[in-house]
Amino acid sequence: MLCSLFFVGILGTTFQKQLQAQPAGEAGEISKREVSLQEIQLPSSIDGTLQKSLVWIPESAKTEARPVLVFLHSWSAGYRQNNMDWVKLAAERNWIVLHPDFRGPNSRPEACGSELAQQDILDVLDWAQKEYKVDHNRVYLAGGSGGGHMSLLMAGRHPHRFSAVSSWCPITDLVEWHRFHVKDGVPGTYAKMIEKSCGGAPGTSGAVDLQYKNRSPRVWIKNIGDLPVDINAGVHDGHTGSVPVRHSLWAFNEIAKVANAPLVSEEEMEQLWTDLRLKNPQPGDTVEDMEYGMPFYLRRSAGTARVTIFEGGHVAVPTSAIAWLEKQNRPAQKASPQVK
C-alpha cells in the first residue's frame, strides 16, 4: 500500500550551498531561498520493503497542478547522488522533483532494471499523484548513464505513465556493454556489476540470457508509441567514457523501424566511432540549434523520438534536457499495464 509514508530527514545544507552557487535561472526567485530535498520512504507495492527517495515539492503543488520531473541516478550511485543541477532547474519552474533509489547501484538482481526497480519508480510517482496536484500532461522522466538506461527501459515498459523522456549517454544493450568491458577475457568493474545483476555472464544459461534481455532498453524501446523520447550522447563517450555512442543509435534504430523512418547506418556508426564525424552528414545533422547549447554531429528523428550525438563525452546537459522537456505536453495515465 502507498498510503504509508515516512519522512526520515531533510537534506539541505550541502545541497543548498551548491544550489545557491549557481546563477539564477529564468524564474530566478528560487535561488534566493533554501531548496531542501526531503527523504521519504514508501513501501514497495511488490515486496513491501521500504524504498527511499528524495523529493522536492513546491508549495503551489498543494493548490494547483504542477509538472513532475522524475530524475534517475546513474549506474553505480543511489538516491543520494548529488543531482542538484537538475533539481535547481526544475525548482525554478516550480516542478515537483522525485529522485528515487530504485534499488540503488546496479550490482545485484533487485537493481539494474528489475521489475522491483521499475515499480519503485512508479510507486513514488503514484505517491506524488495521490498527495499533490500533478499536471498529468507534463510528467517528465530523465537520467544519464545508468539513469539513461533506466529512463529508456521505463519508456519502453511503461510508456503511458510519462509525458516525455530525456535520456543521456544511456546503456541500451547489456550483452554488448558487458562485452565492451571485458578485456582479454577479464571482466572489468562494469562487467562484474552486470554479472551480479543478471546472474552471470552472457551465455551462462537461458535464464541468465533472459535477464540480459529483460533489462536491456534496446529490446523494449520500440513500444514507446507516441511518447516523445530524446536520446543524447557525447561523441567521445566510449573513448573517454564508458558507453559507446552506438548504444544510443541502436535504441533510436529500434524506434525508427517501427516508425518506418530511415535508420542510422552501421557505416555512419563506425564513422562516429573512429573519426568522431560523419563523412556525409545529412541536413538535419548540421542544423543550428541555439537552445541545445553545444555543437552536434548527428541528429535524426523518427516518429516522436530524436537522437543527437554531440561534442562531448560521458555527460548529461541539464539545461538542454529541461529546455526540451518543458516543451512537451502529452497526457500521461495515472496507471497502465506495463508492456509485456
mmCIF file of C-alpha atoms in Angstrom:
data_model
loop_
_atom_site.group_PDB
_atom_site.id
_atom_site.type_symbol
_atom_site.label_atom_id
_atom_site.label_comp_id
_atom_site.label_asym_id
_atom_site.label_seq_id
_atom_site.Cartn_x
_atom_site.Cartn_y
_atom_site.Cartn_z
ATOM 1 C CA MET A 1 0.000 0.000 0.000
ATOM 2 C CA LEU A 2 1.214 3.502 -0.784
ATOM 3 C CA CYS A 3 -0.663 5.308 1.934
ATOM 4 C CA SER A 4 2.191 4.791 4.405
ATOM 5 C CA LEU A 5 4.815 7.498 4.200
ATOM 6 C CA PHE A 6 7.827 8.152 6.380
ATOM 7 C CA PHE A 7 9.730 11.437 6.383
ATOM 8 C CA VAL A 8 13.094 10.414 7.777
ATOM 9 C CA GLY A 9 15.177 13.505 7.277
ATOM 10 C CA ILE A 10 15.993 16.679 5.417
ATOM 11 C CA LEU A 11 18.923 17.074 3.062
ATOM 12 C CA GLY A 12 19.503 20.756 2.755
ATOM 13 C CA THR A 13 22.833 22.162 3.901
ATOM 14 C CA THR A 14 25.276 20.584 1.459
ATOM 15 C CA PHE A 15 22.957 20.624 -1.497
ATOM 16 C CA GLN A 16 21.763 24.125 -0.702
ATOM 17 C CA LYS A 17 25.236 25.624 -0.859
ATOM 18 C CA GLN A 18 25.861 24.097 -4.253
ATOM 19 C CA LEU A 19 22.495 25.262 -5.482
ATOM 20 C CA GLN A 20 22.967 28.849 -4.381
ATOM 21 C CA ALA A 21 26.356 28.984 -6.062
ATOM 22 C CA GLN A 22 24.539 28.645 -9.379
ATOM 23 C CA PRO A 23 23.332 31.751 -11.235
ATOM 24 C CA ALA A 24 19.611 32.400 -11.069
ATOM 25 C CA GLY A 25 17.600 30.927 -13.899
ATOM 26 C CA GLU A 26 14.604 32.248 -15.746
ATOM 27 C CA ALA A 27 12.391 32.289 -12.668
ATOM 28 C CA GLY A 28 15.263 33.445 -10.508
ATOM 29 C CA GLU A 29 13.472 33.621 -7.171
ATOM 30 C CA ILE A 30 14.258 30.035 -6.237
ATOM 31 C CA SER A 31 17.958 30.869 -5.757
ATOM 32 C CA LYS A 32 17.021 33.359 -3.033
ATOM 33 C CA ARG A 33 15.551 30.776 -0.703
ATOM 34 C CA GLU A 34 16.540 27.400 0.590
ATOM 35 C CA VAL A 35 15.860 24.335 -1.512
ATOM 36 C CA SER A 36 15.902 21.243 0.651
ATOM 37 C CA LEU A 37 15.274 17.731 -0.544
ATOM 38 C CA GLN A 38 13.165 15.655 1.805
ATOM 39 C CA GLU A 39 13.920 11.991 2.207
ATOM 40 C CA ILE A 40 10.884 9.759 2.193
ATOM 41 C CA GLN A 41 10.303 6.027 2.498
ATOM 42 C CA LEU A 42 7.490 4.209 0.718
ATOM 43 C CA PRO A 43 6.630 0.518 0.924
ATOM 44 C CA SER A 44 7.159 -1.241 -2.379
ATOM 45 C CA SER A 45 3.848 -2.321 -3.861
ATOM 46 C CA ILE A 46 5.555 -5.570 -4.920
ATOM 47 C CA ASP A 47 7.594 -6.812 -1.953
ATOM 48 C CA GLY A 48 6.582 -4.393 0.810
ATOM 49 C CA THR A 49 10.145 -3.272 1.604
ATOM 50 C CA LEU A 50 10.636 0.405 2.424
ATOM 51 C CA GLN A 51 12.199 2.192 -0.518
ATOM 52 C CA LYS A 52 13.799 5.632 -0.240
ATOM 53 C CA SER A 53 13.529 8.683 -2.430
ATOM 54 C CA LEU A 54 14.459 12.337 -2.233
ATOM 55 C CA VAL A 55 11.681 14.742 -3.148
ATOM 56 C CA TRP A 56 11.180 18.461 -3.626
ATOM 57 C CA ILE A 57 7.606 19.711 -3.555
ATOM 58 C CA PRO A 58 6.749 23.328 -4.398
ATOM 59 C CA GLU A 59 4.195 24.981 -2.152
ATOM 60 C CA SER A 60 1.977 25.594 -5.156
ATOM 61 C CA ALA A 61 1.561 21.821 -5.674
ATOM 62 C CA LYS A 62 -0.977 21.849 -2.842
ATOM 63 C CA THR A 63 -3.370 24.078 -4.761
ATOM 64 C CA GLU A 64 -2.560 23.898 -8.474
ATOM 65 C CA ALA A 65 -1.411 21.186 -10.881
ATOM 66 C CA ARG A 66 2.360 21.184 -11.273
ATOM 67 C CA PRO A 67 4.658 19.316 -13.676
ATOM 68 C CA VAL A 68 6.760 16.447 -12.316
ATOM 69 C CA LEU A 69 10.395 15.627 -13.018
ATOM 70 C CA VAL A 70 11.376 12.080 -12.105
ATOM 71 C CA PHE A 71 15.160 12.071 -12.209
ATOM 72 C CA LEU A 72 17.086 8.802 -12.081
ATOM 73 C CA HIS A 73 20.551 8.338 -10.580
ATOM 74 C CA SER A 74 23.471 6.848 -12.504
ATOM 75 C CA TRP A 75 24.722 3.244 -12.730
ATOM 76 C CA SER A 76 26.914 2.995 -9.618
ATOM 77 C CA ALA A 77 25.041 5.516 -7.473
ATOM 78 C CA GLY A 78 21.866 5.690 -5.407
ATOM 79 C CA TYR A 79 19.199 8.190 -4.466
ATOM 80 C CA ARG A 80 21.663 10.372 -2.502
ATOM 81 C CA GLN A 81 23.682 11.170 -5.617
ATOM 82 C CA ASN A 82 24.049 14.933 -5.970
ATOM 83 C CA ASN A 83 21.994 15.919 -8.998
ATOM 84 C CA MET A 84 21.205 19.414 -7.807
ATOM 85 C CA ASP A 85 21.808 20.939 -11.238
ATOM 86 C CA TRP A 86 18.655 19.138 -12.335
ATOM 87 C CA VAL A 87 16.781 19.887 -9.123
ATOM 88 C CA LYS A 88 17.553 23.586 -9.378
ATOM 89 C CA LEU A 89 16.282 23.884 -12.941
ATOM 90 C CA ALA A 90 13.083 22.068 -12.035
ATOM 91 C CA ALA A 91 12.623 24.036 -8.811
ATOM 92 C CA GLU A 92 12.967 27.321 -10.708
ATOM 93 C CA ARG A 93 9.947 26.214 -12.706
ATOM 94 C CA ASN A 94 8.043 25.048 -9.608
ATOM 95 C CA TRP A 95 8.051 21.454 -10.780
ATOM 96 C CA ILE A 96 7.703 18.560 -8.362
ATOM 97 C CA VAL A 97 11.006 16.643 -8.237
ATOM 98 C CA LEU A 98 11.226 12.931 -7.459
ATOM 99 C CA HIS A 99 14.644 11.262 -7.064
ATOM 100 C CA PRO A 100 14.042 7.565 -6.314
ATOM 101 C CA ASP A 101 16.609 4.967 -5.312
ATOM 102 C CA PHE A 102 15.102 2.130 -7.415
ATOM 103 C CA ARG A 103 17.249 -0.391 -5.509
ATOM 104 C CA GLY A 104 20.500 1.593 -5.663
ATOM 105 C CA PRO A 105 23.698 0.745 -7.596
ATOM 106 C CA ASN A 106 23.334 -1.834 -10.338
ATOM 107 C CA SER A 107 25.237 -4.672 -8.709
ATOM 108 C CA ARG A 108 22.505 -7.042 -7.501
ATOM 109 C CA PRO A 109 19.461 -8.735 -9.017
ATOM 110 C CA GLU A 110 16.969 -6.371 -7.334
ATOM 111 C CA ALA A 111 18.553 -3.384 -9.145
ATOM 112 C CA CYS A 112 19.556 -2.877 -12.790
ATOM 113 C CA GLY A 113 16.137 -2.560 -14.395
ATOM 114 C CA SER A 114 14.447 -5.327 -12.443
ATOM 115 C CA GLU A 115 10.679 -5.474 -12.047
ATOM 116 C CA LEU A 116 11.201 -4.273 -8.468
ATOM 117 C CA ALA A 117 13.279 -1.286 -9.574
ATOM 118 C CA GLN A 118 10.738 -0.333 -12.209
ATOM 119 C CA GLN A 119 7.914 -0.465 -9.688
ATOM 120 C CA ASP A 120 9.848 1.661 -7.188
ATOM 121 C CA ILE A 121 9.821 4.484 -9.733
ATOM 122 C CA LEU A 122 6.118 4.059 -10.369
ATOM 123 C CA ASP A 123 5.398 3.852 -6.635
ATOM 124 C CA VAL A 124 6.928 7.241 -5.871
ATOM 125 C CA LEU A 125 5.140 8.721 -8.879
ATOM 126 C CA ASP A 126 1.864 7.229 -7.632
ATOM 127 C CA TRP A 127 2.530 8.774 -4.221
ATOM 128 C CA ALA A 128 3.071 12.251 -5.705
ATOM 129 C CA GLN A 129 -0.058 11.968 -7.812
ATOM 130 C CA LYS A 130 -2.085 10.985 -4.765
ATOM 131 C CA GLU A 131 -0.714 13.503 -2.292
ATOM 132 C CA TYR A 132 -0.297 16.577 -4.523
ATOM 133 C CA LYS A 133 -1.789 18.197 -7.575
ATOM 134 C CA VAL A 134 0.044 16.946 -10.664
ATOM 135 C CA ASP A 135 -0.197 18.185 -14.231
ATOM 136 C CA HIS A 136 -0.783 14.844 -15.960
ATOM 137 C CA ASN A 137 0.198 16.346 -19.316
ATOM 138 C CA ARG A 138 3.693 17.127 -18.011
ATOM 139 C CA VAL A 139 5.086 14.084 -16.221
ATOM 140 C CA TYR A 140 8.746 14.017 -17.233
ATOM 141 C CA LEU A 141 11.417 11.340 -16.822
ATOM 142 C CA ALA A 142 15.158 11.909 -17.223
ATOM 143 C CA GLY A 143 18.526 10.413 -16.391
ATOM 144 C CA GLY A 144 22.096 9.986 -17.547
ATOM 145 C CA SER A 145 24.303 6.898 -17.921
ATOM 146 C CA GLY A 146 22.644 4.290 -15.677
ATOM 147 C CA GLY A 147 19.775 6.762 -15.310
ATOM 148 C CA GLY A 148 19.684 6.984 -19.093
ATOM 149 C CA HIS A 149 19.483 3.193 -19.214
ATOM 150 C CA MET A 150 16.601 3.117 -16.756
ATOM 151 C CA SER A 151 14.758 6.036 -18.345
ATOM 152 C CA LEU A 152 14.681 4.251 -21.718
ATOM 153 C CA LEU A 153 13.695 0.963 -20.100
ATOM 154 C CA MET A 154 10.792 2.727 -18.377
ATOM 155 C CA ALA A 155 9.876 4.414 -21.669
ATOM 156 C CA GLY A 156 9.600 1.022 -23.345
ATOM 157 C CA ARG A 157 7.922 -0.840 -20.480
ATOM 158 C CA HIS A 158 5.629 1.910 -19.117
ATOM 159 C CA PRO A 159 5.200 4.445 -21.939
ATOM 160 C CA HIS A 160 1.733 5.542 -20.795
ATOM 161 C CA ARG A 161 2.963 6.800 -17.430
ATOM 162 C CA PHE A 162 5.073 9.642 -18.806
ATOM 163 C CA SER A 163 4.661 12.705 -20.989
ATOM 164 C CA ALA A 164 8.262 12.780 -22.260
ATOM 165 C CA VAL A 165 11.617 11.117 -21.587
ATOM 166 C CA SER A 166 15.097 12.645 -21.834
ATOM 167 C CA SER A 167 17.950 10.113 -21.830
ATOM 168 C CA TRP A 168 21.665 10.922 -21.828
ATOM 169 C CA CYS A 169 24.564 8.561 -22.651
ATOM 170 C CA PRO A 170 22.352 5.520 -21.991
ATOM 171 C CA ILE A 171 23.356 1.871 -21.838
ATOM 172 C CA THR A 172 20.826 0.115 -24.061
ATOM 173 C CA ASP A 173 22.183 -3.420 -24.670
ATOM 174 C CA LEU A 174 23.588 -5.173 -21.597
ATOM 175 C CA VAL A 175 25.162 -8.022 -23.575
ATOM 176 C CA GLU A 176 27.090 -5.578 -25.742
ATOM 177 C CA TRP A 177 28.029 -3.390 -22.779
ATOM 178 C CA HIS A 178 29.300 -6.432 -20.904
ATOM 179 C CA ARG A 179 31.393 -7.360 -23.953
ATOM 180 C CA PHE A 180 32.822 -3.835 -24.127
ATOM 181 C CA HIS A 181 34.017 -4.077 -20.542
ATOM 182 C CA VAL A 182 35.708 -7.473 -20.842
ATOM 183 C CA LYS A 183 39.359 -7.085 -21.821
ATOM 184 C CA ASP A 184 41.440 -10.128 -22.751
ATOM 185 C CA GLY A 185 38.824 -12.338 -21.175
ATOM 186 C CA VAL A 186 38.911 -10.464 -17.859
ATOM 187 C CA PRO A 187 35.690 -8.672 -16.830
ATOM 188 C CA GLY A 188 36.119 -5.096 -15.658
ATOM 189 C CA THR A 189 34.134 -3.339 -12.962
ATOM 190 C CA TYR A 190 31.018 -2.727 -15.036
ATOM 191 C CA ALA A 191 31.033 -6.244 -16.483
ATOM 192 C CA LYS A 192 31.221 -7.656 -12.963
ATOM 193 C CA MET A 193 28.302 -5.468 -11.879
ATOM 194 C CA ILE A 194 26.204 -6.670 -14.794
ATOM 195 C CA GLU A 195 27.008 -10.286 -13.939
ATOM 196 C CA LYS A 196 25.937 -9.743 -10.328
ATOM 197 C CA SER A 197 22.676 -8.232 -11.546
ATOM 198 C CA CYS A 198 21.859 -10.809 -14.220
ATOM 199 C CA GLY A 199 23.216 -13.955 -12.527
ATOM 200 C CA GLY A 200 26.322 -14.498 -14.627
ATOM 201 C CA ALA A 201 27.994 -13.691 -17.914
ATOM 202 C CA PRO A 202 26.015 -13.786 -21.164
ATOM 203 C CA GLY A 203 25.626 -17.358 -22.365
ATOM 204 C CA THR A 204 25.801 -18.876 -18.888
ATOM 205 C CA SER A 205 22.256 -20.205 -19.198
ATOM 206 C CA GLY A 206 18.937 -19.468 -20.817
ATOM 207 C CA ALA A 207 17.693 -17.949 -17.569
ATOM 208 C CA VAL A 208 20.689 -15.600 -17.379
ATOM 209 C CA ASP A 209 20.302 -14.568 -21.010
ATOM 210 C CA LEU A 210 16.650 -13.776 -20.333
ATOM 211 C CA GLN A 211 17.751 -11.408 -17.572
ATOM 212 C CA TYR A 212 20.046 -9.597 -20.017
ATOM 213 C CA LYS A 213 17.172 -9.309 -22.473
ATOM 214 C CA ASN A 214 14.581 -8.118 -19.969
ATOM 215 C CA ARG A 215 16.900 -5.437 -18.571
ATOM 216 C CA SER A 216 18.048 -4.039 -21.938
ATOM 217 C CA PRO A 217 16.164 -0.964 -23.223
ATOM 218 C CA ARG A 218 17.070 -1.889 -26.806
ATOM 219 C CA VAL A 219 14.588 -4.780 -26.557
ATOM 220 C CA TRP A 220 11.664 -2.676 -25.277
ATOM 221 C CA ILE A 221 12.124 0.809 -26.675
ATOM 222 C CA LYS A 222 10.098 0.007 -29.815
ATOM 223 C CA ASN A 223 6.982 0.118 -27.625
ATOM 224 C CA ILE A 224 7.053 3.873 -26.924
ATOM 225 C CA GLY A 225 4.095 4.622 -29.209
ATOM 226 C CA ASP A 226 3.632 8.399 -29.346
ATOM 227 C CA LEU A 227 5.770 9.096 -26.251
ATOM 228 C CA PRO A 228 8.322 11.849 -27.009
ATOM 229 C CA VAL A 229 11.794 10.419 -26.344
ATOM 230 C CA ASP A 230 15.022 12.410 -26.673
ATOM 231 C CA ILE A 231 18.272 10.380 -26.706
ATOM 232 C CA ASN A 232 21.632 12.140 -26.419
ATOM 233 C CA ALA A 233 25.256 11.007 -26.315
ATOM 234 C CA GLY A 234 28.671 12.652 -26.479
ATOM 235 C CA VAL A 235 30.751 11.594 -29.469
ATOM 236 C CA HIS A 236 33.816 10.927 -27.283
ATOM 237 C CA ASP A 237 31.953 8.565 -24.959
ATOM 238 C CA GLY A 238 33.413 5.077 -25.016
ATOM 239 C CA HIS A 239 36.823 6.607 -25.676
ATOM 240 C CA THR A 240 36.999 8.843 -22.611
ATOM 241 C CA GLY A 241 33.843 7.458 -21.006
ATOM 242 C CA SER A 242 32.201 4.097 -20.524
ATOM 243 C CA VAL A 243 29.289 3.923 -23.009
ATOM 244 C CA PRO A 244 29.943 3.971 -26.781
ATOM 245 C CA VAL A 245 27.525 6.107 -28.789
ATOM 246 C CA ARG A 246 26.316 3.013 -30.616
ATOM 247 C CA HIS A 247 24.063 2.317 -27.616
ATOM 248 C CA SER A 248 22.084 5.489 -28.287
ATOM 249 C CA LEU A 249 21.931 4.817 -32.014
ATOM 250 C CA TRP A 250 20.847 1.190 -31.548
ATOM 251 C CA ALA A 251 17.923 2.337 -29.423
ATOM 252 C CA PHE A 252 16.965 5.012 -31.929
ATOM 253 C CA ASN A 253 17.043 2.486 -34.778
ATOM 254 C CA GLU A 254 14.587 0.228 -32.953
ATOM 255 C CA ILE A 255 12.176 3.160 -32.768
ATOM 256 C CA ALA A 256 12.854 4.089 -36.404
ATOM 257 C CA LYS A 257 11.979 0.561 -37.568
ATOM 258 C CA VAL A 258 8.507 0.864 -36.065
ATOM 259 C CA ALA A 259 8.076 4.401 -37.409
ATOM 260 C CA ASN A 260 9.233 3.352 -40.907
ATOM 261 C CA ALA A 261 11.895 6.038 -40.693
ATOM 262 C CA PRO A 262 15.454 5.854 -42.069
ATOM 263 C CA LEU A 263 17.955 4.091 -39.812
ATOM 264 C CA VAL A 264 21.367 5.310 -38.780
ATOM 265 C CA SER A 265 23.583 3.021 -40.844
ATOM 266 C CA GLU A 266 26.330 0.816 -39.456
ATOM 267 C CA GLU A 267 28.736 2.757 -41.667
ATOM 268 C CA GLU A 268 27.672 6.019 -40.020
ATOM 269 C CA MET A 269 28.040 4.476 -36.562
ATOM 270 C CA GLU A 270 31.556 3.353 -37.425
ATOM 271 C CA GLN A 271 32.471 6.818 -38.721
ATOM 272 C CA LEU A 272 31.306 8.438 -35.491
ATOM 273 C CA TRP A 273 33.294 5.879 -33.501
ATOM 274 C CA THR A 274 36.543 6.060 -35.464
ATOM 275 C CA ASP A 275 36.520 9.565 -36.964
ATOM 276 C CA LEU A 276 34.182 11.339 -34.497
ATOM 277 C CA ARG A 277 32.455 12.845 -37.540
ATOM 278 C CA LEU A 278 30.231 11.811 -40.427
ATOM 279 C CA LYS A 279 31.744 11.902 -43.904
ATOM 280 C CA ASN A 280 28.432 12.873 -45.485
ATOM 281 C CA PRO A 281 26.194 14.453 -42.846
ATOM 282 C CA GLN A 282 22.525 14.894 -43.638
ATOM 283 C CA PRO A 283 20.986 18.396 -43.499
ATOM 284 C CA GLY A 284 19.489 17.729 -40.061
ATOM 285 C CA ASP A 285 22.891 16.705 -38.708
ATOM 286 C CA THR A 286 24.269 20.215 -39.176
ATOM 287 C CA VAL A 287 21.254 22.391 -38.382
ATOM 288 C CA GLU A 288 21.884 25.137 -35.824
ATOM 289 C CA ASP A 289 20.042 24.703 -32.542
ATOM 290 C CA MET A 290 20.935 27.521 -30.168
ATOM 291 C CA GLU A 291 18.808 26.047 -27.371
ATOM 292 C CA TYR A 292 20.769 22.796 -27.399
ATOM 293 C CA GLY A 293 23.831 24.609 -26.127
ATOM 294 C CA MET A 294 26.621 22.668 -27.893
ATOM 295 C CA PRO A 295 27.718 21.552 -31.360
ATOM 296 C CA PHE A 296 26.451 18.213 -32.590
ATOM 297 C CA TYR A 297 27.383 15.909 -35.448
ATOM 298 C CA LEU A 298 24.286 13.771 -35.911
ATOM 299 C CA ARG A 299 20.626 14.479 -35.301
ATOM 300 C CA ARG A 300 17.862 12.228 -36.579
ATOM 301 C CA SER A 301 14.155 11.940 -35.842
ATOM 302 C CA ALA A 302 11.706 9.063 -36.077
ATOM 303 C CA GLY A 303 8.101 9.499 -35.055
ATOM 304 C CA THR A 304 8.186 11.248 -31.670
ATOM 305 C CA ALA A 305 11.813 10.282 -30.999
ATOM 306 C CA ARG A 306 15.030 12.172 -31.579
ATOM 307 C CA VAL A 307 18.690 11.227 -31.227
ATOM 308 C CA THR A 308 21.607 13.660 -31.031
ATOM 309 C CA ILE A 309 25.338 12.893 -30.963
ATOM 310 C CA PHE A 310 27.055 15.999 -29.615
ATOM 311 C CA GLU A 311 30.533 17.328 -28.942
ATOM 312 C CA GLY A 312 31.276 15.927 -25.509
ATOM 313 C CA GLY A 313 31.938 12.804 -23.528
ATOM 314 C CA HIS A 314 30.039 10.819 -20.910
ATOM 315 C CA VAL A 315 27.973 13.748 -19.705
ATOM 316 C CA ALA A 316 24.414 14.951 -19.448
ATOM 317 C CA VAL A 317 23.441 18.571 -20.056
ATOM 318 C CA PRO A 318 20.540 19.510 -17.749
ATOM 319 C CA THR A 319 19.848 22.891 -19.347
ATOM 320 C CA SER A 320 19.329 21.332 -22.772
ATOM 321 C CA ALA A 321 17.262 18.490 -21.337
ATOM 322 C CA ILE A 322 14.943 20.723 -19.326
ATOM 323 C CA ALA A 323 14.515 23.142 -22.238
ATOM 324 C CA TRP A 324 13.338 20.239 -24.403
ATOM 325 C CA LEU A 325 11.169 18.636 -21.724
ATOM 326 C CA GLU A 326 9.225 21.760 -20.871
ATOM 327 C CA LYS A 327 8.030 21.979 -24.480
ATOM 328 C CA GLN A 328 6.488 18.518 -24.313
ATOM 329 C CA ASN A 329 2.820 18.171 -23.472
ATOM 330 C CA ARG A 330 1.263 14.715 -23.641
ATOM 331 C CA PRO A 331 -1.344 13.086 -21.397
ATOM 332 C CA ALA A 332 0.157 10.543 -19.004
ATOM 333 C CA GLN A 333 -2.074 7.961 -17.404
ATOM 334 C CA LYS A 334 -2.183 7.500 -13.662
ATOM 335 C CA ALA A 335 -1.810 3.760 -14.137
ATOM 336 C CA SER A 336 -1.480 1.348 -17.039
ATOM 337 C CA PRO A 337 -0.284 -2.202 -17.536
ATOM 338 C CA GLN A 338 3.360 -2.442 -18.421
ATOM 339 C CA VAL A 339 4.329 -3.642 -21.871
ATOM 340 C CA LYS A 340 4.968 -7.387 -21.952
#
